[in-house]
PDB file of C-alpha atoms in Angstrom:
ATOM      1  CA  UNK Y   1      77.915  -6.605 -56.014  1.00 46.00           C
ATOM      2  CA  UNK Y   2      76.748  -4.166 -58.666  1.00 49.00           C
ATOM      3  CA  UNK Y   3      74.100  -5.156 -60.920  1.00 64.00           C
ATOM      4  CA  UNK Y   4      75.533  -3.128 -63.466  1.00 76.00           C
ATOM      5  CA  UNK Y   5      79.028  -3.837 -65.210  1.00 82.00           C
ATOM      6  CA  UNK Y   6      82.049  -1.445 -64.284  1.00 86.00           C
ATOM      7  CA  UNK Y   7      85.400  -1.283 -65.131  1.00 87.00           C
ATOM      8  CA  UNK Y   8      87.704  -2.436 -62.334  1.00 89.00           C
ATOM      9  CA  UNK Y   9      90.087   0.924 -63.396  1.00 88.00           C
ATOM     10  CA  UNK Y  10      87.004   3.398 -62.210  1.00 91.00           C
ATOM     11  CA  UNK Y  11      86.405   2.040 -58.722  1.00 96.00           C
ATOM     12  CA  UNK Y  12      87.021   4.008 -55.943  1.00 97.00           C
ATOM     13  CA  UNK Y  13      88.587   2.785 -52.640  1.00 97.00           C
ATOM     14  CA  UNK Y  14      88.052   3.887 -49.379  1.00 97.00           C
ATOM     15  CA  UNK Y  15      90.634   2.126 -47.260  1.00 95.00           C
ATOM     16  CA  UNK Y  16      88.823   3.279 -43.914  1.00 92.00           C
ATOM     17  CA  UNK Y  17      85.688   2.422 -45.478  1.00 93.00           C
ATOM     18  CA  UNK Y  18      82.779   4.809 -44.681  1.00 92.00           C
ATOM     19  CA  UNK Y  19      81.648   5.885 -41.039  1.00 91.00           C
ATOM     20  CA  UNK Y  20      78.682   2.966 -40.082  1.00 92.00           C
ATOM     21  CA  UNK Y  21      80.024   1.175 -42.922  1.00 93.00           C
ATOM     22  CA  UNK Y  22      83.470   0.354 -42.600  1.00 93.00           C
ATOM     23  CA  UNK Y  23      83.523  -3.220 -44.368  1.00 93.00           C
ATOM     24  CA  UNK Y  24      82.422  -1.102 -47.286  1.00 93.00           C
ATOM     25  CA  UNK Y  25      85.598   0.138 -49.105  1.00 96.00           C
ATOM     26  CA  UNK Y  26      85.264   0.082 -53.098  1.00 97.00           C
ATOM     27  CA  UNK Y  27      82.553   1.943 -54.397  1.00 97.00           C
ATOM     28  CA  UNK Y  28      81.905   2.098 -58.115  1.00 96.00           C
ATOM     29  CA  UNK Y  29      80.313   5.974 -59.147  1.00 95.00           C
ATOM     30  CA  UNK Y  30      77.576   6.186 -61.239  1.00 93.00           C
ATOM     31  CA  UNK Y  31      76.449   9.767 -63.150  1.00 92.00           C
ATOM     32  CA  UNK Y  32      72.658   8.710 -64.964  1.00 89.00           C
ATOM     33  CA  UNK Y  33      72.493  12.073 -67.043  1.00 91.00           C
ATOM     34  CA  UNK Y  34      68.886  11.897 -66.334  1.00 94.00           C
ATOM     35  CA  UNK Y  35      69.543  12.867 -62.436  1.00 91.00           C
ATOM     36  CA  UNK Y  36      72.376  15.102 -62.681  1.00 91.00           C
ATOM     37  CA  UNK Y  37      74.096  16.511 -60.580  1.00 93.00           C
ATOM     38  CA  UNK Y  38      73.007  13.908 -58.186  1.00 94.00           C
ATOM     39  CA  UNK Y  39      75.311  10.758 -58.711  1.00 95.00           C
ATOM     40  CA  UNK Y  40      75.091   7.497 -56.824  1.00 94.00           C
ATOM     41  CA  UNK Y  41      77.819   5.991 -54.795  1.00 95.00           C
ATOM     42  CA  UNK Y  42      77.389   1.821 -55.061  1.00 95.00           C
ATOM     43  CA  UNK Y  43      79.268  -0.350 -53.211  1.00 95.00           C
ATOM     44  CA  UNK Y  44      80.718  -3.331 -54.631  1.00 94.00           C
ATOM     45  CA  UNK Y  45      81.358  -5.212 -51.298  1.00 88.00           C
ATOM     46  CA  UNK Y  46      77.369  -4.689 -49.814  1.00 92.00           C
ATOM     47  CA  UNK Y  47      74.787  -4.214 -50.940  1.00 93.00           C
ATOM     48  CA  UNK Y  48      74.346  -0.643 -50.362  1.00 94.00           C
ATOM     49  CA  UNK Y  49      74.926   2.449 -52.025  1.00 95.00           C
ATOM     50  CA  UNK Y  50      74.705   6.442 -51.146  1.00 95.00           C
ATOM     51  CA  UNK Y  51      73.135   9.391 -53.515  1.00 95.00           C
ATOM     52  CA  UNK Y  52      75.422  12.327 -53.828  1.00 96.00           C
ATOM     53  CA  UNK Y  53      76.222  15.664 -55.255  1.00 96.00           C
ATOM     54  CA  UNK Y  54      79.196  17.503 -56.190  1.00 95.00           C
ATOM     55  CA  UNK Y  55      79.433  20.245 -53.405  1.00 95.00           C
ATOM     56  CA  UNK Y  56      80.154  22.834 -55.618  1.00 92.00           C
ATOM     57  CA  UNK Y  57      76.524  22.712 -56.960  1.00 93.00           C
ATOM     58  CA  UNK Y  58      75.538  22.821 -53.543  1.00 93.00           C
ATOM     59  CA  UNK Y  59      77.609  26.082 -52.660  1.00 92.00           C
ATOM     60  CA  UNK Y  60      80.140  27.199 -55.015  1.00 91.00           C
ATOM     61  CA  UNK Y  61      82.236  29.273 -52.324  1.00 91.00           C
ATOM     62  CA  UNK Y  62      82.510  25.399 -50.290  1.00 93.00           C
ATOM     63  CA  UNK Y  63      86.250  25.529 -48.679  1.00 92.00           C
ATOM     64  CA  UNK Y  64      87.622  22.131 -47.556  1.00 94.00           C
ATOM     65  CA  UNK Y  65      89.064  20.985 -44.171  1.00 95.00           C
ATOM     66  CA  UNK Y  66      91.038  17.685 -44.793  1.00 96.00           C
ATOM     67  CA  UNK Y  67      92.998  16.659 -41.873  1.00 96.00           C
ATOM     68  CA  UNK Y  68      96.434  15.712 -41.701  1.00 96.00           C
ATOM     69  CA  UNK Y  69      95.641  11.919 -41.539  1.00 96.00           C
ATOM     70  CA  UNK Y  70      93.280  11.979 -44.117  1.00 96.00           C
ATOM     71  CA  UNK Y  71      95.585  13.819 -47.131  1.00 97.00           C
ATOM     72  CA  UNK Y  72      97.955  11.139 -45.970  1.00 96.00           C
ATOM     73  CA  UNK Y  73      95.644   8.528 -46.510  1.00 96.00           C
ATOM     74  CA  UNK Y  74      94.721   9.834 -49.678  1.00 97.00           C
ATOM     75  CA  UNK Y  75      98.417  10.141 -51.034  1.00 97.00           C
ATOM     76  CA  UNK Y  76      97.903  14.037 -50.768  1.00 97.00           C
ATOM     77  CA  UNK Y  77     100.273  17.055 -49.744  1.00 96.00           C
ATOM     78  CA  UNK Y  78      99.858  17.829 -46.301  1.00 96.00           C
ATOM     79  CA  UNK Y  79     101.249  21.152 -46.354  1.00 96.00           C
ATOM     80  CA  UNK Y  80      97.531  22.696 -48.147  1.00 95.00           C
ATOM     81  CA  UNK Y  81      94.271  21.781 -48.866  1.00 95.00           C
ATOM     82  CA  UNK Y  82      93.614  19.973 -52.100  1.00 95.00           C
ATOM     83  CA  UNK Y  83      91.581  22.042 -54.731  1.00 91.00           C
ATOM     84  CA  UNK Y  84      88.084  20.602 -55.260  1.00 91.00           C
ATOM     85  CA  UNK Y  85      88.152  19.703 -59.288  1.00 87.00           C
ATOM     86  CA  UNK Y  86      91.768  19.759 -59.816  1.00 89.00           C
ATOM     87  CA  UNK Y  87      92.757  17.502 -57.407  1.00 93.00           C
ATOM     88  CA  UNK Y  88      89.986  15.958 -55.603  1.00 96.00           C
ATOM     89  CA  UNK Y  89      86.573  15.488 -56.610  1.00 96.00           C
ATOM     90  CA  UNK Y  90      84.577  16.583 -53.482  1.00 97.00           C
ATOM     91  CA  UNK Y  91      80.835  15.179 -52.722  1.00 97.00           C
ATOM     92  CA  UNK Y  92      77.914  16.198 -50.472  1.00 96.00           C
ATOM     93  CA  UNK Y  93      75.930  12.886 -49.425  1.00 96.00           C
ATOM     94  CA  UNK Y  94      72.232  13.162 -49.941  1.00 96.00           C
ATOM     95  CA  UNK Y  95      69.865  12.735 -47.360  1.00 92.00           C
ATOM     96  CA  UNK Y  96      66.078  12.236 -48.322  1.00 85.00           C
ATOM     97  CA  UNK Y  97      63.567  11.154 -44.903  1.00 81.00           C
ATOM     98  CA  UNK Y  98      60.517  10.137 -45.473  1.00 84.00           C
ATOM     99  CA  UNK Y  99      58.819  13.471 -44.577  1.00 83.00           C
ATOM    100  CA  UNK Y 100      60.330  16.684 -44.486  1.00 84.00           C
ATOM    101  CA  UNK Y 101      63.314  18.506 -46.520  1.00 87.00           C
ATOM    102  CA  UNK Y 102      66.147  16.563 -48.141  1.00 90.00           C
ATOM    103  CA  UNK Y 103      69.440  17.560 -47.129  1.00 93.00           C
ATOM    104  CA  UNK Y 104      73.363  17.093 -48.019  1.00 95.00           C
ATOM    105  CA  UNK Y 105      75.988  16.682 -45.613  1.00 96.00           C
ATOM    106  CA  UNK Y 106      78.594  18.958 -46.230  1.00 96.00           C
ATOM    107  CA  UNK Y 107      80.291  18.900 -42.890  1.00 95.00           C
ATOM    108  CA  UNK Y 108      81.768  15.662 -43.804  1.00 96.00           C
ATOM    109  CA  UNK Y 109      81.785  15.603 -47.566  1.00 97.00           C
ATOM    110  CA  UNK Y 110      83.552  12.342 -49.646  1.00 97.00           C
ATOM    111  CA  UNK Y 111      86.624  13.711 -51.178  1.00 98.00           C
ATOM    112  CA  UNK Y 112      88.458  11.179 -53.753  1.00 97.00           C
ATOM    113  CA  UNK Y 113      92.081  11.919 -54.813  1.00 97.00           C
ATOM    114  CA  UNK Y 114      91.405  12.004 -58.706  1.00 94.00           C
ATOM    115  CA  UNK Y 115      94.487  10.568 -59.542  1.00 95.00           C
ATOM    116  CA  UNK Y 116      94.782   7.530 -57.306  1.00 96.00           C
ATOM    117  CA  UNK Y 117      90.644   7.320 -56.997  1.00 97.00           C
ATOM    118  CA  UNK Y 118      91.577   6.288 -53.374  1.00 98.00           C
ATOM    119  CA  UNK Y 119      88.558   8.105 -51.015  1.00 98.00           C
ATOM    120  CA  UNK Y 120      87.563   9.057 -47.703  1.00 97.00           C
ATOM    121  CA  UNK Y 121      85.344  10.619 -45.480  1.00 96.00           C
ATOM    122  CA  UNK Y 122      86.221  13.880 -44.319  1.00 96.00           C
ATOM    123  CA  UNK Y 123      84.486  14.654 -41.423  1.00 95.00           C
ATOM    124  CA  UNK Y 124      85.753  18.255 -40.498  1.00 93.00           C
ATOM    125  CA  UNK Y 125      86.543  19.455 -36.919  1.00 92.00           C
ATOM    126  CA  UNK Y 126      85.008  22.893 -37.194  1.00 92.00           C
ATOM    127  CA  UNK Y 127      81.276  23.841 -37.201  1.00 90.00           C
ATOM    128  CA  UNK Y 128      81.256  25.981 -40.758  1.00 93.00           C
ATOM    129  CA  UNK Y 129      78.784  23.364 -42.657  1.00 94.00           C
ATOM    130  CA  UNK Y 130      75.993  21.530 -41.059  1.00 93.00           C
ATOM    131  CA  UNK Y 131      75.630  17.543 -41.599  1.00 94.00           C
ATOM    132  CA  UNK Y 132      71.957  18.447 -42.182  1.00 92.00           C
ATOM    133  CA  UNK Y 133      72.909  21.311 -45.044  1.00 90.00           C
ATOM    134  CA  UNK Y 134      69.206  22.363 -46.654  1.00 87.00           C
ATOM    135  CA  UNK Y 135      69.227  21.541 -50.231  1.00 88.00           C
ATOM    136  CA  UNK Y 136      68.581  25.178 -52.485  1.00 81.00           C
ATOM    137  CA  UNK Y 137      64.962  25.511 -53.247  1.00 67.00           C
ATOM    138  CA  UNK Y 138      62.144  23.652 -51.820  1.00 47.00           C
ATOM    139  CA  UNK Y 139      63.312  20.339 -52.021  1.00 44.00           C
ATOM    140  CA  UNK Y 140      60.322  18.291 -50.022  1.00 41.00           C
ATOM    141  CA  UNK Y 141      60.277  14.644 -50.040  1.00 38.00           C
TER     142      UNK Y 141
END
């Protein structure tokens, strides 16, 4: 459970959960100004939670790929992509080893409907983004 308080109307579901962590499916966002862009991804069911960025700070040209089952699942038109800020909000999860550069996976970015704040994991079926997607700069860990 969080430690922090959250209002039940801000959590995000993920009916599918999240690939390797499927028992996880509500997930409660939080934005520390202090660390921003970066955002962290807590789930209320584990204890676990996920850093994150908005993929547009990442690469503002980023073009999504949402399947057919996954608009469905997230109450979305199937007949075009949803638009990254007006419709969804679309993040990169962060990826920090121990040694060497941190990276974002933007070949299968979170995208949350922004209406319903229902969520998946949108792992796309081409090869345009890398899972391992250097991080602008010199970002060492």
């Amino acid at each position: 459970m969080p430690e922090q308080p959250y209002d039940e109307a801000a959590v995000l579901t993920f009916p599918a959960g999240i690939p390797g962590f499927e028992s996880a499916t509500r997930f409660v966002l939080r934005e520390p100004p202090e660390y921003a862009p970066v955002v962290s991804l807590q789930s209320i069911d584990l204890d676990l939670s996920f850093l994150a960025v908005p993929v547009g700070a990442l690469d503002a040209a980023y073009s999504l790929a949402v399947n057919e089952e996954d608009l469905r699942r997230l109450g979305l038109p199937t007949e075009r992509q949803p638009l990254p800020g007006a419709d969804v909000l679309c993040l990169a999860l962060l990826c920090a080893p121990k040694t060497g550069p941190a990276t974002a996976n933007l070949l299968a970015p979170l995208v949350v409907n922004l209406k319903s704040r229902v969520a998946v994991q949108a792992v796309r079926s081409d090869a345009r983004y890398s899972h391992q997607q250097p991080l602008p700069g010199d970002a060492a860990c």
